Coordinates of N, CA and C in Angstrom, one line a residue:
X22 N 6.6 -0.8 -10.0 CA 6.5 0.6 -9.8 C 6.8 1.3 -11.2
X23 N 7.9 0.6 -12.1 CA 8.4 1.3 -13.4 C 8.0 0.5 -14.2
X24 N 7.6 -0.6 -13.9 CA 7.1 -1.5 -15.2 C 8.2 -1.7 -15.1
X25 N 9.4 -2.6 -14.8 CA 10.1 -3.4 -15.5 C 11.2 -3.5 -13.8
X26 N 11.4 -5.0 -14.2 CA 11.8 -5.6 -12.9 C 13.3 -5.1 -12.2
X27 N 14.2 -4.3 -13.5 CA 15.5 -3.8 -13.3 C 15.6 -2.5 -12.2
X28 N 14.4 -2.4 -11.8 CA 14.4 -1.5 -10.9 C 13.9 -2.0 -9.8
X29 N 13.9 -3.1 -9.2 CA 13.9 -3.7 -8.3 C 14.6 -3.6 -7.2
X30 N 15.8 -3.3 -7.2 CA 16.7 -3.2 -6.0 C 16.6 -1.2 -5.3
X31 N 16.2 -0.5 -6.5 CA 16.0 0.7 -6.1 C 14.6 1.1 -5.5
X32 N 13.3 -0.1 -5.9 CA 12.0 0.0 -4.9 C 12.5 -0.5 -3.8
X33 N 13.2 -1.4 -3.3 CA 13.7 -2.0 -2.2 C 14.2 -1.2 -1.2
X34 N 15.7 -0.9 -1.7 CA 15.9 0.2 -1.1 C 15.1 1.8 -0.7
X35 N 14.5 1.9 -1.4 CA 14.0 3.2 -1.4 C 12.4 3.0 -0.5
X36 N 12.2 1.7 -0.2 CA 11.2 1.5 0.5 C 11.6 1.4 1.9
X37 N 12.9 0.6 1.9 CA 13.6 0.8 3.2 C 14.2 1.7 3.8
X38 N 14.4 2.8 3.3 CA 14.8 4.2 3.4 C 13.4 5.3 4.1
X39 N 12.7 4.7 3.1 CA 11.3 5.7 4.1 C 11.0 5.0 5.4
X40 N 10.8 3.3 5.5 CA 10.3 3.2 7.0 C 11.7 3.7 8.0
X41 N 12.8 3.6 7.5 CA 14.0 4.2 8.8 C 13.3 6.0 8.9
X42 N 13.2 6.6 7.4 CA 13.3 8.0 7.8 C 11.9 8.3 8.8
X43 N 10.6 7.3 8.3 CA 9.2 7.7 9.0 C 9.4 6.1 10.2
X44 N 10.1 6.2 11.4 CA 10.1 4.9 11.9 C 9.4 5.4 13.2
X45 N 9.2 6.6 13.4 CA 8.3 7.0 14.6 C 7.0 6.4 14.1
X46 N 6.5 6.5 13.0 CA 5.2 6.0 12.1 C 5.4 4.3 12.1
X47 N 6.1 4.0 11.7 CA 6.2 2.0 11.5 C 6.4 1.7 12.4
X48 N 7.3 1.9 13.3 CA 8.0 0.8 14.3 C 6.6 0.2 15.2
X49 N 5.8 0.8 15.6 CA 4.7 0.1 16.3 C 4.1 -0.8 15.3
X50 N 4.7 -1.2 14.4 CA 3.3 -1.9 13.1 C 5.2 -3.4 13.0
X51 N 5.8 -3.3 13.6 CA 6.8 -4.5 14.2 C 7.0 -5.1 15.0
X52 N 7.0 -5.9 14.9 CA 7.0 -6.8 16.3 C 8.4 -7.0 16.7
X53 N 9.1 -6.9 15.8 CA 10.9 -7.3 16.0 C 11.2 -6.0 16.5
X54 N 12.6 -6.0 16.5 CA 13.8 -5.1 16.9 C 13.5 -4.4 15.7
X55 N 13.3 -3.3 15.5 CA 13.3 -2.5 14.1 C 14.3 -2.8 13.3
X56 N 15.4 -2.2 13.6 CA 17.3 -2.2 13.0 C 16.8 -3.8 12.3
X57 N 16.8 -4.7 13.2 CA 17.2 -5.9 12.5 C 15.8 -6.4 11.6
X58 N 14.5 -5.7 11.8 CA 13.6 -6.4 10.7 C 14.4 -5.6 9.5
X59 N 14.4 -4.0 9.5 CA 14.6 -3.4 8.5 C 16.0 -3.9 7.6
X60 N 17.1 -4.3 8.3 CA 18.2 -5.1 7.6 C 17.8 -6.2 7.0
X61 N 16.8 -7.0 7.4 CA 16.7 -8.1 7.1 C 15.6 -8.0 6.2
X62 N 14.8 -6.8 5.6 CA 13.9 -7.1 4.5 C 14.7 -6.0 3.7
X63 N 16.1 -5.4 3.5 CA 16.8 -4.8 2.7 C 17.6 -5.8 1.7
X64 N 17.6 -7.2 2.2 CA 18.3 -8.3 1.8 C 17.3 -8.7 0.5
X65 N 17.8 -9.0 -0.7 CA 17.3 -9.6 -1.7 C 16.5 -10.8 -1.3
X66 N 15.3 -11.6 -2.0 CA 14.4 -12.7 -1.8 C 14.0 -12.4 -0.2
X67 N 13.9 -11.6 0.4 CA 12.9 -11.0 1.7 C 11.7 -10.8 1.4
X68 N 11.0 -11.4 1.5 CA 9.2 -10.7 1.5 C 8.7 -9.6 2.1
X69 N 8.0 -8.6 1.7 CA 7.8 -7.6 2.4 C 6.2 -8.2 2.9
X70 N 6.0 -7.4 4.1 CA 4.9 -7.4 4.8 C 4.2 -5.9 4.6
X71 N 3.1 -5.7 6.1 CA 2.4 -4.9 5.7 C 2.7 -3.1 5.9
X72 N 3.6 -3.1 6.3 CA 4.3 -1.7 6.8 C 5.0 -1.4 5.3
X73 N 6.1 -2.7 4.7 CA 6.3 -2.3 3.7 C 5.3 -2.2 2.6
X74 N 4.4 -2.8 2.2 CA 3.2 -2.3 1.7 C 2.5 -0.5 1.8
X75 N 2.5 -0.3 2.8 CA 1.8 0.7 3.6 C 3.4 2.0 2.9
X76 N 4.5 1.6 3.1 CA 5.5 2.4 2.8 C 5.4 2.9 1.2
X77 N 5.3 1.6 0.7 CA 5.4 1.9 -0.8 C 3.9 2.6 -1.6
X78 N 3.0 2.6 -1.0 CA 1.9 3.5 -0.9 C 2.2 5.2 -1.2
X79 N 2.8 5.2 -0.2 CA 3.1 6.2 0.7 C 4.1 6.8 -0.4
X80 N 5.0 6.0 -0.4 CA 6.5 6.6 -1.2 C 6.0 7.0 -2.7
X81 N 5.0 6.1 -3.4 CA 4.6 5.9 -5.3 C 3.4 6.7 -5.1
X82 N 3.1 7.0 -3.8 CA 1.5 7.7 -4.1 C 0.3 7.3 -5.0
X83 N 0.3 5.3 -4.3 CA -0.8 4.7 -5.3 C -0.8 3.8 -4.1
X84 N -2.6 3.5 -4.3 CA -3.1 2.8 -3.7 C -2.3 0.8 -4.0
X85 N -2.9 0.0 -3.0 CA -2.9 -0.8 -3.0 C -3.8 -2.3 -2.9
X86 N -4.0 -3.1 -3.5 CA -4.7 -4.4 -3.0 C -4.0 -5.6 -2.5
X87 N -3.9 -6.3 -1.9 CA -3.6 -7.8 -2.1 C -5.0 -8.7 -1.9
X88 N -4.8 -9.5 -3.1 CA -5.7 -10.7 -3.2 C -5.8 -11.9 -3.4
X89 N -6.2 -12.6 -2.9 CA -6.3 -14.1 -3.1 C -7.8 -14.7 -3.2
X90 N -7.4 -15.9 -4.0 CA -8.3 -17.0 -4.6 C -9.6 -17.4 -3.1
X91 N -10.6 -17.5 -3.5 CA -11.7 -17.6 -2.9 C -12.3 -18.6 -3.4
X92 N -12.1 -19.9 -3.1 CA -12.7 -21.1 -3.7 C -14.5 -20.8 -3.0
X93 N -14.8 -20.8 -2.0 CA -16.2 -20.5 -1.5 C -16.8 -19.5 -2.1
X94 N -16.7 -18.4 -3.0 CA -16.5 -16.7 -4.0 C -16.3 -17.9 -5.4
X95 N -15.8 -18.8 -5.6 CA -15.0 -18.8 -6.6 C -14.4 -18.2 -7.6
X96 N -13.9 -17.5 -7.3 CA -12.7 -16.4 -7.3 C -12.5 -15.7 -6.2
X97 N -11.4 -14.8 -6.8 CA -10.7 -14.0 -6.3 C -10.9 -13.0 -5.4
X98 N -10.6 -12.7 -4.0 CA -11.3 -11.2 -3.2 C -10.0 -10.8 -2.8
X99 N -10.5 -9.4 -2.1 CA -9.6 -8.5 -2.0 C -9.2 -9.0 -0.2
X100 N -7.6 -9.2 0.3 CA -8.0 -9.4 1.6 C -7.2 -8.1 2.2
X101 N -6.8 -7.5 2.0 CA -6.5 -6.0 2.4 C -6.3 -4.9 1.7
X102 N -6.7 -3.9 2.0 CA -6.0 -2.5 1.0 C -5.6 -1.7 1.6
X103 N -4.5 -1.2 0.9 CA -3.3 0.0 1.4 C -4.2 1.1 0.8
X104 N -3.4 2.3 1.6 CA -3.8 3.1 0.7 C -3.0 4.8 0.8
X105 N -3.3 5.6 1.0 CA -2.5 6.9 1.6 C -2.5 7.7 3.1
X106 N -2.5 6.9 4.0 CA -3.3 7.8 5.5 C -2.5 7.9 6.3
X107 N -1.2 8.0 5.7 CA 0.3 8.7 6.7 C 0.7 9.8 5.9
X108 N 0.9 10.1 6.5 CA 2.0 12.0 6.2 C 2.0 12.0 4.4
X109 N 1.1 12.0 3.7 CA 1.7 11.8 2.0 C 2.9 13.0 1.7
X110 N 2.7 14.2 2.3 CA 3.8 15.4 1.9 C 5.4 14.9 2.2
X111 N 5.3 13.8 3.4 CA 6.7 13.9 4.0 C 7.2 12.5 2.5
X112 N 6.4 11.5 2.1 CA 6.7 11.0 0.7 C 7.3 11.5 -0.7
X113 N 5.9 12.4 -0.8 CA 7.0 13.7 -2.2 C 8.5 13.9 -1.9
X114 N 9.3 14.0 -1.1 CA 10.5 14.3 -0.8 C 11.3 13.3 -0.7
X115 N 11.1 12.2 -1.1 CA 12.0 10.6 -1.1 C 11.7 10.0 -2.1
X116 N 10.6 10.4 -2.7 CA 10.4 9.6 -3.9 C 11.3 9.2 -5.0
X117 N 11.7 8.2 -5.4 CA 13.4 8.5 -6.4 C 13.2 8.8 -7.6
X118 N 14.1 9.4 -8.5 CA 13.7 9.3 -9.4 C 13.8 8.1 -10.6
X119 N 12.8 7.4 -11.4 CA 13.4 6.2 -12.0 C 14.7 6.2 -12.9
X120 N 15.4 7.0 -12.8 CA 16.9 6.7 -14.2 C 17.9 7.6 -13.2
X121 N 17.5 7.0 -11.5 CA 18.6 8.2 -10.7 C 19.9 7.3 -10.7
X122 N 20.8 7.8 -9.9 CA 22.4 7.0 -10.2 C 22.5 6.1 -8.9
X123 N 21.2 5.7 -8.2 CA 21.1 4.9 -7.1 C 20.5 3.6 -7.9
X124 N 20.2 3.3 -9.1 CA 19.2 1.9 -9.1 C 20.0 0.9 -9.6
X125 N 21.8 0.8 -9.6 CA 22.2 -0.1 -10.0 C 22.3 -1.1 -8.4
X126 N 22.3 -2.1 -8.7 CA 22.1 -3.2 -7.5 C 23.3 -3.5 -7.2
X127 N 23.6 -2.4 -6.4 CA 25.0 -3.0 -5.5 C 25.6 -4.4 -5.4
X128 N 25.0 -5.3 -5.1 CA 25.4 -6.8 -4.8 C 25.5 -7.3 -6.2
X129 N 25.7 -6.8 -6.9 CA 25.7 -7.6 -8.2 C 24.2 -8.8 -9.1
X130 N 24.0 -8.9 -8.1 CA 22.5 -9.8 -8.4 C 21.4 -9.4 -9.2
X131 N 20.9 -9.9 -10.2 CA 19.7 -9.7 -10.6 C 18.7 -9.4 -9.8
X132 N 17.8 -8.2 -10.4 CA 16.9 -8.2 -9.7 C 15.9 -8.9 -10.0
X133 N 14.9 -9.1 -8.8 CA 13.9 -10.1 -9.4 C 13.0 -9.8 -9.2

């Protein structure tokens, strides 16, 4: 989102902060207990899925792709795209700023 990976724990967080604040909007796109998926993709090396995808859309106000290799194509296709089609105004207002006093990484850890 900043170009550079030191802001990593502040996309994390701040992606996890919009699905709690918009959770009337995500929680049907969960299959788990909300509380405990959302604790458990706030943890460092968590993969995000498609809600968090769909969040960080939402939050950076930029589209998205993921893609993968297509040996039958031989290359690469697109296998889903995000894009902006939840509330974008209720985003403007959570967006962080990149140099705010939230993006040091609490846990000590590198981000990755």
């Amino acid at each position: 989102m900043y170009g550079d990976d030191a802001y990593h724990a502040l996309v994390r967080r701040s992606c996890m902060d919009y699905l709690e604040a918009e959770r009337a909007y995500f929680e049907p796109y969960v299959a788990d207990d909300f509380d405990a998926y959302v604790a458990e993709k706030r943890r460092d090396s968590t993969w995000g899925d498609e809600p968090e995808l769909q969040a960080l859309c939402e939050l950076y106000d930029r589209p998205a792709q993921v893609w993968a290799y297509d040996a039958d194509a031989h290359g690469a296709r697109v296998l889903r795209a995000f894009g902006l089609t939840h509330d974008d105004a209720a985003a403007d207002e959570r967006r962080p700023a990149p140099h705010s006093d939230d993006d040091d990484d609490d846990d000590g850890d590198a981000a990755a």
